[in-house]
Coordinates of N, CA and C in Angstrom, one line a residue:
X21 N 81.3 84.4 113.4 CA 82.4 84.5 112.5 C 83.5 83.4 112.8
X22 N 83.5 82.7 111.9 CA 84.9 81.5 111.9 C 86.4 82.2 111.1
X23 N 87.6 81.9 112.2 CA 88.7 82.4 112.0 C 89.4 80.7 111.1
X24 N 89.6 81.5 109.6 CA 90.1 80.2 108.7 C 91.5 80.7 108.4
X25 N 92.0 79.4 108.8 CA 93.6 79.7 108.8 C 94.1 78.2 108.2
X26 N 94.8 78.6 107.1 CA 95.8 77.8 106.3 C 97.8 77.9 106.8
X27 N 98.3 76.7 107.5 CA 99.2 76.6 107.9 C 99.9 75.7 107.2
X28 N 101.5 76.2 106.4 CA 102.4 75.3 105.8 C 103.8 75.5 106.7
X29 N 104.5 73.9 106.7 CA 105.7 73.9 107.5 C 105.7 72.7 106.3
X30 N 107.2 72.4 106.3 CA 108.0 71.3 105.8 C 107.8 69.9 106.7
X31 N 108.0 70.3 107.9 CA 107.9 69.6 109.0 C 106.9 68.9 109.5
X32 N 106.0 67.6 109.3 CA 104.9 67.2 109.4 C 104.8 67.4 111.2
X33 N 106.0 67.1 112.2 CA 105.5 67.3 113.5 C 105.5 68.3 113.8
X34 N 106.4 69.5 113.5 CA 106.2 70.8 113.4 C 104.8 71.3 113.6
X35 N 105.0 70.5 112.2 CA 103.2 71.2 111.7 C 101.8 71.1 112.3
X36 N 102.0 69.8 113.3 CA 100.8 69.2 113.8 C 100.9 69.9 115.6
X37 N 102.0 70.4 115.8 CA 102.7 71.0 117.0 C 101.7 72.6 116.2
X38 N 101.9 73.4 115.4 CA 101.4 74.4 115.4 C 99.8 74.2 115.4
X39 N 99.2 73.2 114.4 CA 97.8 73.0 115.0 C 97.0 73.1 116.1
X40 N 98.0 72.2 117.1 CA 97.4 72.3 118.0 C 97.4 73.1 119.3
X41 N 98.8 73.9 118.5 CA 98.2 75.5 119.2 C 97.8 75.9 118.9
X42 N 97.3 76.0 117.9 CA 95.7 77.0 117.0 C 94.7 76.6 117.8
X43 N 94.1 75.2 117.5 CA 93.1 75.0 118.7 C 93.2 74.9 119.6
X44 N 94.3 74.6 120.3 CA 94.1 75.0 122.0 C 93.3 76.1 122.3
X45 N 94.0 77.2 121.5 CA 93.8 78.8 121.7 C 92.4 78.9 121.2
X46 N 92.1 78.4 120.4 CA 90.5 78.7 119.8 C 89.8 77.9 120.8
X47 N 89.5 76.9 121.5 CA 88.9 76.8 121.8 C 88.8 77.1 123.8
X48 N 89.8 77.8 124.1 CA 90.1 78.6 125.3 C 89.4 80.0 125.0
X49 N 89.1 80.5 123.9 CA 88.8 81.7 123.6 C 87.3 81.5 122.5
X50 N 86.8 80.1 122.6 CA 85.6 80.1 122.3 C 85.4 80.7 120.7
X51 N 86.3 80.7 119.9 CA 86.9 81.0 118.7 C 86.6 79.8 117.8
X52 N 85.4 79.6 116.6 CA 85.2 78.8 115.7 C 86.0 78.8 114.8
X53 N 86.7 77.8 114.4 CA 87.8 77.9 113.5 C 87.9 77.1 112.4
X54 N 88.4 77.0 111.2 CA 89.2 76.1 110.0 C 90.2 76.2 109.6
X55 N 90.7 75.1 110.2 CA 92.4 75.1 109.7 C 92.4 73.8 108.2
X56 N 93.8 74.3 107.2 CA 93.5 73.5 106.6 C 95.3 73.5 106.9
X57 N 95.9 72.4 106.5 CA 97.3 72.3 106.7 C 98.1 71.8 105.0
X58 N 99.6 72.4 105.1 CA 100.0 72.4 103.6 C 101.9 71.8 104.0
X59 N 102.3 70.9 103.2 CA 103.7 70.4 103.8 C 105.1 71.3 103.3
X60 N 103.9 71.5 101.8 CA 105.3 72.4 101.0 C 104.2 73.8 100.6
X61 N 105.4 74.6 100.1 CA 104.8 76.1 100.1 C 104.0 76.0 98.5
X62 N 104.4 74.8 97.5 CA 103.7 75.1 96.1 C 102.5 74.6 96.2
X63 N 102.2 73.5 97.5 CA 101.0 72.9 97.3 C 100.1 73.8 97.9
X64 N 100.3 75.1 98.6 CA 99.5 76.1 99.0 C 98.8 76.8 98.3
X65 N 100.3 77.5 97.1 CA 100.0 78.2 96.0 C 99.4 77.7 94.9
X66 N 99.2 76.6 95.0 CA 97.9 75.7 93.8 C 96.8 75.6 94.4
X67 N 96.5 75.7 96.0 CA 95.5 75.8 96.2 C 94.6 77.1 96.4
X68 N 95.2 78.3 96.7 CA 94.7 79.7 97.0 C 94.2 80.2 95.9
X69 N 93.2 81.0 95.6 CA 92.5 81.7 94.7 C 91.4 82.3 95.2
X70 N 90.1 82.8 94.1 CA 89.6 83.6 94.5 C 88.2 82.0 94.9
X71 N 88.4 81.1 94.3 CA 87.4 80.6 95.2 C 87.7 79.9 96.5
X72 N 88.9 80.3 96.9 CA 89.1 79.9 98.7 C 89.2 81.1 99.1
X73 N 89.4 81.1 100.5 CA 89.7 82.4 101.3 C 89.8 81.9 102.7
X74 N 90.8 82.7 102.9 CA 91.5 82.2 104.7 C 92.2 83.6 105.3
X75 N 91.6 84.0 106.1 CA 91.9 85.2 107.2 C 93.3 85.4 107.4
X76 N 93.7 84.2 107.9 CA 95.3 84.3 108.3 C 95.9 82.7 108.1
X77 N 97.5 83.4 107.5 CA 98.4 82.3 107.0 C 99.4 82.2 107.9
X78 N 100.0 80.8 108.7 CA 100.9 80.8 109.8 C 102.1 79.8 108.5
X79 N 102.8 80.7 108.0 CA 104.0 80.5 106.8 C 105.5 79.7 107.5
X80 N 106.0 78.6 107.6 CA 107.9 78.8 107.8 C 108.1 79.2 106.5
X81 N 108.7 80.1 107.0 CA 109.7 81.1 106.3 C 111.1 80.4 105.1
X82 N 111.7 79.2 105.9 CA 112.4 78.6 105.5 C 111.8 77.2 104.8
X83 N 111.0 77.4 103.6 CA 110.8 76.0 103.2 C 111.7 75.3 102.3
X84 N 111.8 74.0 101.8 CA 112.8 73.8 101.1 C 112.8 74.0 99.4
X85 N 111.1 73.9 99.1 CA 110.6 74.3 97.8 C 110.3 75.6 97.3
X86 N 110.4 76.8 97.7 CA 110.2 77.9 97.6 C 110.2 78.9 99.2
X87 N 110.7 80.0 99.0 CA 111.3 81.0 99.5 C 109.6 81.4 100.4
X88 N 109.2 81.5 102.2 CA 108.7 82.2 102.1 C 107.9 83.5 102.1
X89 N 109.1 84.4 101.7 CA 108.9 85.5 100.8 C 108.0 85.6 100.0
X90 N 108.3 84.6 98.9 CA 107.6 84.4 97.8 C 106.2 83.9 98.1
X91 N 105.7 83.1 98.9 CA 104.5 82.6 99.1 C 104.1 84.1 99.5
X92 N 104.9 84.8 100.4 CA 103.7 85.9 101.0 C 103.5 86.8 99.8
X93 N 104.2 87.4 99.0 CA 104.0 88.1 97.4 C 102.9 87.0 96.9
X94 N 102.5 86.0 97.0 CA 101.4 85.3 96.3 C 99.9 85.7 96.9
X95 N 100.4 85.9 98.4 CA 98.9 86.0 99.3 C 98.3 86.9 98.9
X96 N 99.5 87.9 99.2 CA 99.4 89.5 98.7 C 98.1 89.7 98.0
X97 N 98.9 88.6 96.4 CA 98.5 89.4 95.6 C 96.7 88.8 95.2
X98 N 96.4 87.5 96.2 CA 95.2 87.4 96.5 C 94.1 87.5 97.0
X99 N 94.6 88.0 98.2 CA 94.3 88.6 99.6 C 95.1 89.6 100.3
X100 N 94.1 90.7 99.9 CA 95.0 91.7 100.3 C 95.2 92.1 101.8
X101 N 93.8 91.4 102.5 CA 93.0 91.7 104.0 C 93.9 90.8 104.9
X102 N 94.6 90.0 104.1 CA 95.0 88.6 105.3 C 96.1 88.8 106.0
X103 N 96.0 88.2 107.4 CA 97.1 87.8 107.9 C 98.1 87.2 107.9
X104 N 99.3 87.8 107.7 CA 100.5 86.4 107.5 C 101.1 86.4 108.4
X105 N 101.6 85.3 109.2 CA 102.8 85.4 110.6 C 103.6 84.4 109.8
X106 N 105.2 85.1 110.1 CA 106.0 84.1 109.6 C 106.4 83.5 110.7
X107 N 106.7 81.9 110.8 CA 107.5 81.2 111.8 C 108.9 80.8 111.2
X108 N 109.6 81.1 111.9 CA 111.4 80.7 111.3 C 112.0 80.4 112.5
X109 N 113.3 79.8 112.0 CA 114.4 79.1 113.4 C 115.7 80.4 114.0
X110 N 115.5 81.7 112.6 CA 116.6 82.4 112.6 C 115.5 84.2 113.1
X111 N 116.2 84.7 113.7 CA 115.8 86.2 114.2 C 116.1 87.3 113.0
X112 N 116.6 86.7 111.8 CA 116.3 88.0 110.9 C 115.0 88.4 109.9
X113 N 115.3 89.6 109.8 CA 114.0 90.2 109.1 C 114.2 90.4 108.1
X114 N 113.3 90.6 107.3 CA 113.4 91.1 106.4 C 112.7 92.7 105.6
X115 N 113.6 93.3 105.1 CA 112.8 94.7 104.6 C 111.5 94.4 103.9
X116 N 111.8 93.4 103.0 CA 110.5 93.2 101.9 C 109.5 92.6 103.1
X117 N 109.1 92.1 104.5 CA 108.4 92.0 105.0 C 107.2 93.2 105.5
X118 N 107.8 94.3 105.5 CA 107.6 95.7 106.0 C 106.2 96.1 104.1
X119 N 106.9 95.8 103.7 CA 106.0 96.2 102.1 C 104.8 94.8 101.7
X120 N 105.0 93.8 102.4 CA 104.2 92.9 102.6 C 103.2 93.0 103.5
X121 N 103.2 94.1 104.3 CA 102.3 94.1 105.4 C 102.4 92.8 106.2
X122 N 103.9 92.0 106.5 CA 103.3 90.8 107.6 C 103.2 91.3 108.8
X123 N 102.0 90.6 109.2 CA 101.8 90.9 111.0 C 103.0 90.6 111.8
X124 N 103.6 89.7 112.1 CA 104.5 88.9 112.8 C 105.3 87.9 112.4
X125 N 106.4 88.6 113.4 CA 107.6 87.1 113.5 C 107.3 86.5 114.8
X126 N 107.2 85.0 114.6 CA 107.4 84.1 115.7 C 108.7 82.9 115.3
X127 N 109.9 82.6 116.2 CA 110.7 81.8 116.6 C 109.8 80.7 116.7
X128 N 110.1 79.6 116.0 CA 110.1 78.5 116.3 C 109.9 77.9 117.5
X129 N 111.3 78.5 118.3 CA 111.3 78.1 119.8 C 110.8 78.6 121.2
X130 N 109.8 79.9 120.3 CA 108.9 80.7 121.1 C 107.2 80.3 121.1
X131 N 107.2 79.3 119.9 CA 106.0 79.2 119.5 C 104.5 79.3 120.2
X132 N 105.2 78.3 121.2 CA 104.5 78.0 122.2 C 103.3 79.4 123.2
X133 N 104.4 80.5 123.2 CA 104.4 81.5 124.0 C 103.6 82.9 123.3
X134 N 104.4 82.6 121.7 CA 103.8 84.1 121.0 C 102.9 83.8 119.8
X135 N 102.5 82.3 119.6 CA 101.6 82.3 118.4 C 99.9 82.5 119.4
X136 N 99.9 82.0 120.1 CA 98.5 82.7 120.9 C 98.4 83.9 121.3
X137 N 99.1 84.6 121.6 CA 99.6 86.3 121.1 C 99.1 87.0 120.4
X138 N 99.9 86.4 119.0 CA 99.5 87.0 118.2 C 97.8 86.6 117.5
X139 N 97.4 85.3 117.7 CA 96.4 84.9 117.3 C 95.7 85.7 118.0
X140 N 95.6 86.1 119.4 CA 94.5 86.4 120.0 C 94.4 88.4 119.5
X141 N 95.7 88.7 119.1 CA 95.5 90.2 118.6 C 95.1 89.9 116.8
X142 N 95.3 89.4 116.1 CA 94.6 89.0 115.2 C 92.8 88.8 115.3
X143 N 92.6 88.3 115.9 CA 90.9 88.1 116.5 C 90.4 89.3 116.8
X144 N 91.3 90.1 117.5 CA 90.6 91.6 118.2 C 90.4 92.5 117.0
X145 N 91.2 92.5 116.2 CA 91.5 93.4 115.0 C 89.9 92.6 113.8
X146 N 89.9 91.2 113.7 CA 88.8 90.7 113.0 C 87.4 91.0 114.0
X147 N 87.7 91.3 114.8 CA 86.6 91.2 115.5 C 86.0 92.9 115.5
X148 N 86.8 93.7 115.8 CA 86.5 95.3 115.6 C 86.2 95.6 113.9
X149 N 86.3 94.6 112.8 CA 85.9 95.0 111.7 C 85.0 94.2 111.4
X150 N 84.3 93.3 112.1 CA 83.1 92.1 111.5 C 82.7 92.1 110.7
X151 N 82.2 93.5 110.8 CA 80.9 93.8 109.6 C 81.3 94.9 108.9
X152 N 82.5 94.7 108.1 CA 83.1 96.0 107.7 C 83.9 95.2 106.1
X153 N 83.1 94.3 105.9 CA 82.9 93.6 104.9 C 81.8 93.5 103.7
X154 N 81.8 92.8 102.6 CA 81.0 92.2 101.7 C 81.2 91.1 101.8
X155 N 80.3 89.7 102.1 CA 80.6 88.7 101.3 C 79.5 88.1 99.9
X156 N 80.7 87.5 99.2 CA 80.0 87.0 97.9 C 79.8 85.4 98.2
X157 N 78.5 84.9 98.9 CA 78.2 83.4 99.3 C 77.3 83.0 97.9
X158 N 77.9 81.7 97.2 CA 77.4 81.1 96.2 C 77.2 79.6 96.9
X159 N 77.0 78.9 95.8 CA 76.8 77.1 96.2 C 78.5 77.0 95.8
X160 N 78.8 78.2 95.4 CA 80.3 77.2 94.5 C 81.8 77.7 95.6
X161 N 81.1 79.3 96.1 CA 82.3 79.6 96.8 C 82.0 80.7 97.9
X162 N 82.8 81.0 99.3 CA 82.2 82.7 99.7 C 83.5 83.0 99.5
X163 N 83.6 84.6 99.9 CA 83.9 85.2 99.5 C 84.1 86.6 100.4
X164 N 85.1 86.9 101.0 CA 85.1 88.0 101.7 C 86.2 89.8 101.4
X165 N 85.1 90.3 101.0 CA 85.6 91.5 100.5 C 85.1 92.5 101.0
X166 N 86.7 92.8 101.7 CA 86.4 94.3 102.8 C 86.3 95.6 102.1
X167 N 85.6 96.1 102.4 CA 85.0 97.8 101.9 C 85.9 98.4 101.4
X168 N 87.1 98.7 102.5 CA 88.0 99.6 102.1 C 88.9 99.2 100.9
X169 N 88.9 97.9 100.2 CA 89.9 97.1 99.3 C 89.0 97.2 98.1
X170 N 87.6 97.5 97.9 CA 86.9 97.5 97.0 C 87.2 99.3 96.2
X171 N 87.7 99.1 95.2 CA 87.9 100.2 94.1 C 86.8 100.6 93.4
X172 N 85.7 99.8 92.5 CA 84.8 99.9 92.0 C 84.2 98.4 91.5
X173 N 83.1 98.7 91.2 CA 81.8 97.6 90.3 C 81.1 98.2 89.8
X174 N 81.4 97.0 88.6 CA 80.7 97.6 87.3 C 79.5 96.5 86.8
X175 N 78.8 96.6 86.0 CA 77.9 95.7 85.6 C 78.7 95.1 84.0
X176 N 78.4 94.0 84.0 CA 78.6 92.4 82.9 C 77.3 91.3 82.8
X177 N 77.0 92.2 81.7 CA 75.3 91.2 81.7 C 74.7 91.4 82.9
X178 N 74.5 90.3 83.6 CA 73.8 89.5 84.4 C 74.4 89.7 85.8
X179 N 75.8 90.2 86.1 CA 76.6 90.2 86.8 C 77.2 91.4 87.2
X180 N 77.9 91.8 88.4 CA 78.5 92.7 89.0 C 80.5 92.2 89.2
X181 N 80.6 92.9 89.0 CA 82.1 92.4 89.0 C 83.0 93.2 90.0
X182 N 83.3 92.8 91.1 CA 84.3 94.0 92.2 C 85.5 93.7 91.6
X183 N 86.0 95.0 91.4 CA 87.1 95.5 91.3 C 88.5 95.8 92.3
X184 N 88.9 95.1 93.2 CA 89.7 95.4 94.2 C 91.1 95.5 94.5
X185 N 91.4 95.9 95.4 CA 93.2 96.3 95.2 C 93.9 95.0 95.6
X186 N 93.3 93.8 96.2 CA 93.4 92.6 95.7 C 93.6 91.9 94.6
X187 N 92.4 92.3 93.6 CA 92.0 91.7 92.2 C 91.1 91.7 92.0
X188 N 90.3 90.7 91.2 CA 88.4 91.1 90.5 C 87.8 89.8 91.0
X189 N 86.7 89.9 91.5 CA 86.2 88.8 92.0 C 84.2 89.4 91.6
X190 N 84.0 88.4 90.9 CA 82.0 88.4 90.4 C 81.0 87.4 90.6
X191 N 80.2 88.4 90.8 CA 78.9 87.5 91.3 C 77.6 88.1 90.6
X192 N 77.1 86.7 90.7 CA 76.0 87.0 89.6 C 74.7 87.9 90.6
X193 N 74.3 88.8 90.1 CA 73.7 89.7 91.0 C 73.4 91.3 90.6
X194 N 72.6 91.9 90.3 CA 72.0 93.2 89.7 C 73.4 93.7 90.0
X195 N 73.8 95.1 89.5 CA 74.6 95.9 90.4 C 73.5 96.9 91.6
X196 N 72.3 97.3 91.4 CA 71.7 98.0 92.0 C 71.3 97.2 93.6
X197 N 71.1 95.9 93.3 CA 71.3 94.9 94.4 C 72.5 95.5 95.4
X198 N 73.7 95.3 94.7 CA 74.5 95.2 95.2 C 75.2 96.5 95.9
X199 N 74.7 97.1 95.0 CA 74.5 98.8 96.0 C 73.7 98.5 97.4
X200 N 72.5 98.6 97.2 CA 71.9 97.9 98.7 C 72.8 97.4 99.7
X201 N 73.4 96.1 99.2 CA 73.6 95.1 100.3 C 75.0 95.9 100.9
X202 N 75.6 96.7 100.3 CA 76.5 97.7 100.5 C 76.2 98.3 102.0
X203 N 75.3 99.0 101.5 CA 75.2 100.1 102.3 C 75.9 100.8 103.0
X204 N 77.0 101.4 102.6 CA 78.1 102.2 102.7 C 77.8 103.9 102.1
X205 N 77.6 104.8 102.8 CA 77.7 106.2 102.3 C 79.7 106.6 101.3
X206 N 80.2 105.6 101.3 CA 81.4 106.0 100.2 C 80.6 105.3 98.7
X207 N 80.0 105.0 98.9 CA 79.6 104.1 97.5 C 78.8 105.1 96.7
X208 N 78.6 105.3 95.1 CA 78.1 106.1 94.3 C 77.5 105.1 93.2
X209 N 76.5 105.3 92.7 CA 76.3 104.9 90.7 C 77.2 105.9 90.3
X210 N 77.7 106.1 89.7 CA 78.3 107.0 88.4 C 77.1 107.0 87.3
X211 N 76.7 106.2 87.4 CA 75.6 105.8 86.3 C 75.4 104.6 86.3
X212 N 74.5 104.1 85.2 CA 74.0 102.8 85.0 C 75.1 101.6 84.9
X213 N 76.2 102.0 84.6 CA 77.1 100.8 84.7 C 78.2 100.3 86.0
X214 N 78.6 101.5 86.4 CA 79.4 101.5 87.8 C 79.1 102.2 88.4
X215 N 79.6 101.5 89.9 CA 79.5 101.6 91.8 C 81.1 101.9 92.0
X216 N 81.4 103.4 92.2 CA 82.6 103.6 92.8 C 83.1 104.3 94.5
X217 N 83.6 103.9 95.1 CA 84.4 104.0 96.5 C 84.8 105.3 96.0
X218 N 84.3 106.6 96.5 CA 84.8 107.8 97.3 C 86.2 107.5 97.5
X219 N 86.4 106.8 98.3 CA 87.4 106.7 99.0 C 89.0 106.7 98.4
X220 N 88.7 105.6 97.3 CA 89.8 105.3 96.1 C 89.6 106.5 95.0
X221 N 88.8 107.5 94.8 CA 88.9 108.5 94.2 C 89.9 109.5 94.0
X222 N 91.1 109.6 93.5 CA 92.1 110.7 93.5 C 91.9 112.1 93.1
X223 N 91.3 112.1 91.5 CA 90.6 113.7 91.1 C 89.9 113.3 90.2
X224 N 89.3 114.4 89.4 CA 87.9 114.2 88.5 C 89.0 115.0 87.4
X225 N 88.8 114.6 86.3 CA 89.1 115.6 84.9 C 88.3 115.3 84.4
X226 N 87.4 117.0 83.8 CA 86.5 116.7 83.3 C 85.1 115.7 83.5
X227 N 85.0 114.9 82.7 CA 83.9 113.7 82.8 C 84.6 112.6 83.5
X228 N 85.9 112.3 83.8 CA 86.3 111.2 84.4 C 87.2 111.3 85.7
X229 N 86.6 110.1 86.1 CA 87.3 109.8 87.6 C 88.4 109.1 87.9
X230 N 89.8 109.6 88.5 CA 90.7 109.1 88.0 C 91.0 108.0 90.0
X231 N 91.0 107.5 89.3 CA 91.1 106.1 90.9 C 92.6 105.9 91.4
X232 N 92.9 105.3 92.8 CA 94.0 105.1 93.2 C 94.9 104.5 92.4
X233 N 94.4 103.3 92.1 CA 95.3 102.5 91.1 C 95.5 103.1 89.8
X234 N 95.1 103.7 89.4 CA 94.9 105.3 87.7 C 94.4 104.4 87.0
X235 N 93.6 103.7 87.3 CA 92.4 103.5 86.3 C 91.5 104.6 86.2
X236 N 90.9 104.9 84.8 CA 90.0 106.2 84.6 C 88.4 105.4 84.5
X237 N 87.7 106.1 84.9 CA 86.2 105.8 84.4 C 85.4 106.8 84.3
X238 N 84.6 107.0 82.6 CA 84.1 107.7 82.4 C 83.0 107.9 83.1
X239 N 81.9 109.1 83.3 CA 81.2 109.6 84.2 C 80.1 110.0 82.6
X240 N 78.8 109.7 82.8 CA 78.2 110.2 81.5 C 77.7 112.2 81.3
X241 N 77.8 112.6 81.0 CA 77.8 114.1 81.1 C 76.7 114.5 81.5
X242 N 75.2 113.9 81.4 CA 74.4 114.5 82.9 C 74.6 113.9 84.3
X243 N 75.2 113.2 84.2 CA 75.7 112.8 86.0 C 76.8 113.4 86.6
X244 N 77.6 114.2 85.5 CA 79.0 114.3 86.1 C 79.1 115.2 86.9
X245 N 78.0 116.5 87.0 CA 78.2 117.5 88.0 C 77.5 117.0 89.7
X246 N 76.6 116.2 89.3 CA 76.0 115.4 90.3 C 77.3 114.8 91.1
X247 N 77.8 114.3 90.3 CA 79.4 113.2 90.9 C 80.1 113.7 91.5
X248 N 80.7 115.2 90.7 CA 81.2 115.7 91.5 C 81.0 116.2 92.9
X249 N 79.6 117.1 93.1 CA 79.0 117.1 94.1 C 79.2 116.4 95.5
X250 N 79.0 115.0 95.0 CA 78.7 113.6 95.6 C 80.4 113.8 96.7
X251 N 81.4 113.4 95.5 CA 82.6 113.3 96.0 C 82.9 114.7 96.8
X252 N 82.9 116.2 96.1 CA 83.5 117.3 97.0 C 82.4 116.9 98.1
X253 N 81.5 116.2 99.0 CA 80.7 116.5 99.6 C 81.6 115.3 100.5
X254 N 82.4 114.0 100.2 CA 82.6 113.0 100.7 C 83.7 113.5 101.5
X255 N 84.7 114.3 100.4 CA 86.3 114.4 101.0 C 85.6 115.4 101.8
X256 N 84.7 116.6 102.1 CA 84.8 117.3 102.8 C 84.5 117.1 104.3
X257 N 83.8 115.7 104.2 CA 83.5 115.1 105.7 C 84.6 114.5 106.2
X258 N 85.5 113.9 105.1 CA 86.9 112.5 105.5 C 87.7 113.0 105.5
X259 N 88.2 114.3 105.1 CA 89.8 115.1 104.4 C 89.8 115.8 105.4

């Protein structure tokens, strides 16, 4: 498993100062790694999508082209699984950090002391979930999508499409395949068209399943007492 970390500072020596604490640390800890490095926060946000992906983002907080903040509402909202550490020169926090899910604050002038810290409890945390993933590996992009972030897939032609509390990300591939390569006891057919997560399941009306996010999806009426089944049988092991 390679730990891929994208790092933006304003500060070109800054910036080359946190690299090479990245790898120090990675390679004291025998840690394969990709770093890619970014000067301003917009040339980040032109680069991130669903055909990149990077574990953890080492952010200053204070750039001069956009707010922090705002980059991490961007990660957010493409990676839902990632890490973000903010680096700043100032000790305050922020509330909207806490609804961001960021891992950590590091000082500038601590760097030295708390970004291997935190990198090395970042690793423990990737490391106790390795295989608690999907990935989508093409010639064009991979792709890593953790179980729990997966809401549903459905079938498009040729293709399977995940649904996740991230966003939608598809690969060309049966859905019945993709059941398999799963192998997760939360995962269901509903039927021929969609693969839904137990887990993101809220309640059933009737023929339909009503999901965390309140999207509905219909259930065809000979499967639906089956589904039900399925699910009272899931929350009664998890609940």
């Amino acid at each position: 498993m390679t730990m891929k970390i994208a790092i933006v500072d304003d500060e070109p020596g800054f910036l080359s100062q946190i690299k090479h604490s990245v790898n120090t640390f990675c390679i004291e800890k025998h840690i394969p790694v990709q770093i890619e490095l970014f000067e301003t926060g917009y040339s980040l946000l032109f680069h991130i999508g669903p055909d990149v992906y990077y574990d953890v983002f080492l952010v200053d907080i204070e750039l001069p082209d956009i707010n922090g903040m705002e980059i991490a509402k961007a990660i957010r909202n493409n990676y839902s699984e990632a890490y973000i550490v903010f680096i700043t020169s100032h000790t305050q926090y922020s509330l909207d950090a806490y609804e961001l899910d960021v891992f950590r604050y590091i000082k500038k002038s601590n760097l030295l002391k708390k970004l291997p810290l935190a990198l090395d409890d970042i690793w423990k945390e990737m490391s106790m979930g390795e295989n608690d993933f999907y990935i989508i590996d093409t010639y064009m992009r991979q792709e890593k999508l953790y179980y729990k972030s997966i809401l549903y897939v459905y079938k498009d032609g040729k293709n399977s499409v995940f649904v996740t509390t991230g966003g939608v990300s598809k690969v060309r591939k049966a859905l019945g395949k993709v059941y398999e390569e799963l192998g997760q006891d939360s995962f269901i057919i509903v039927d021929r068209s969609y693969l839904v997560d137990f887990a993101h399941v809220m309640k059933v009306v009737k023929n339909e399943i009503i999901l965390r996010n309140g999207e509905s999806i219909t259930v065809s009426r000979p499967h639906i007492q089956e589904v039900k089944k399925e699910i009272s049988n899931f929350w009664g092991r998890n609940i």
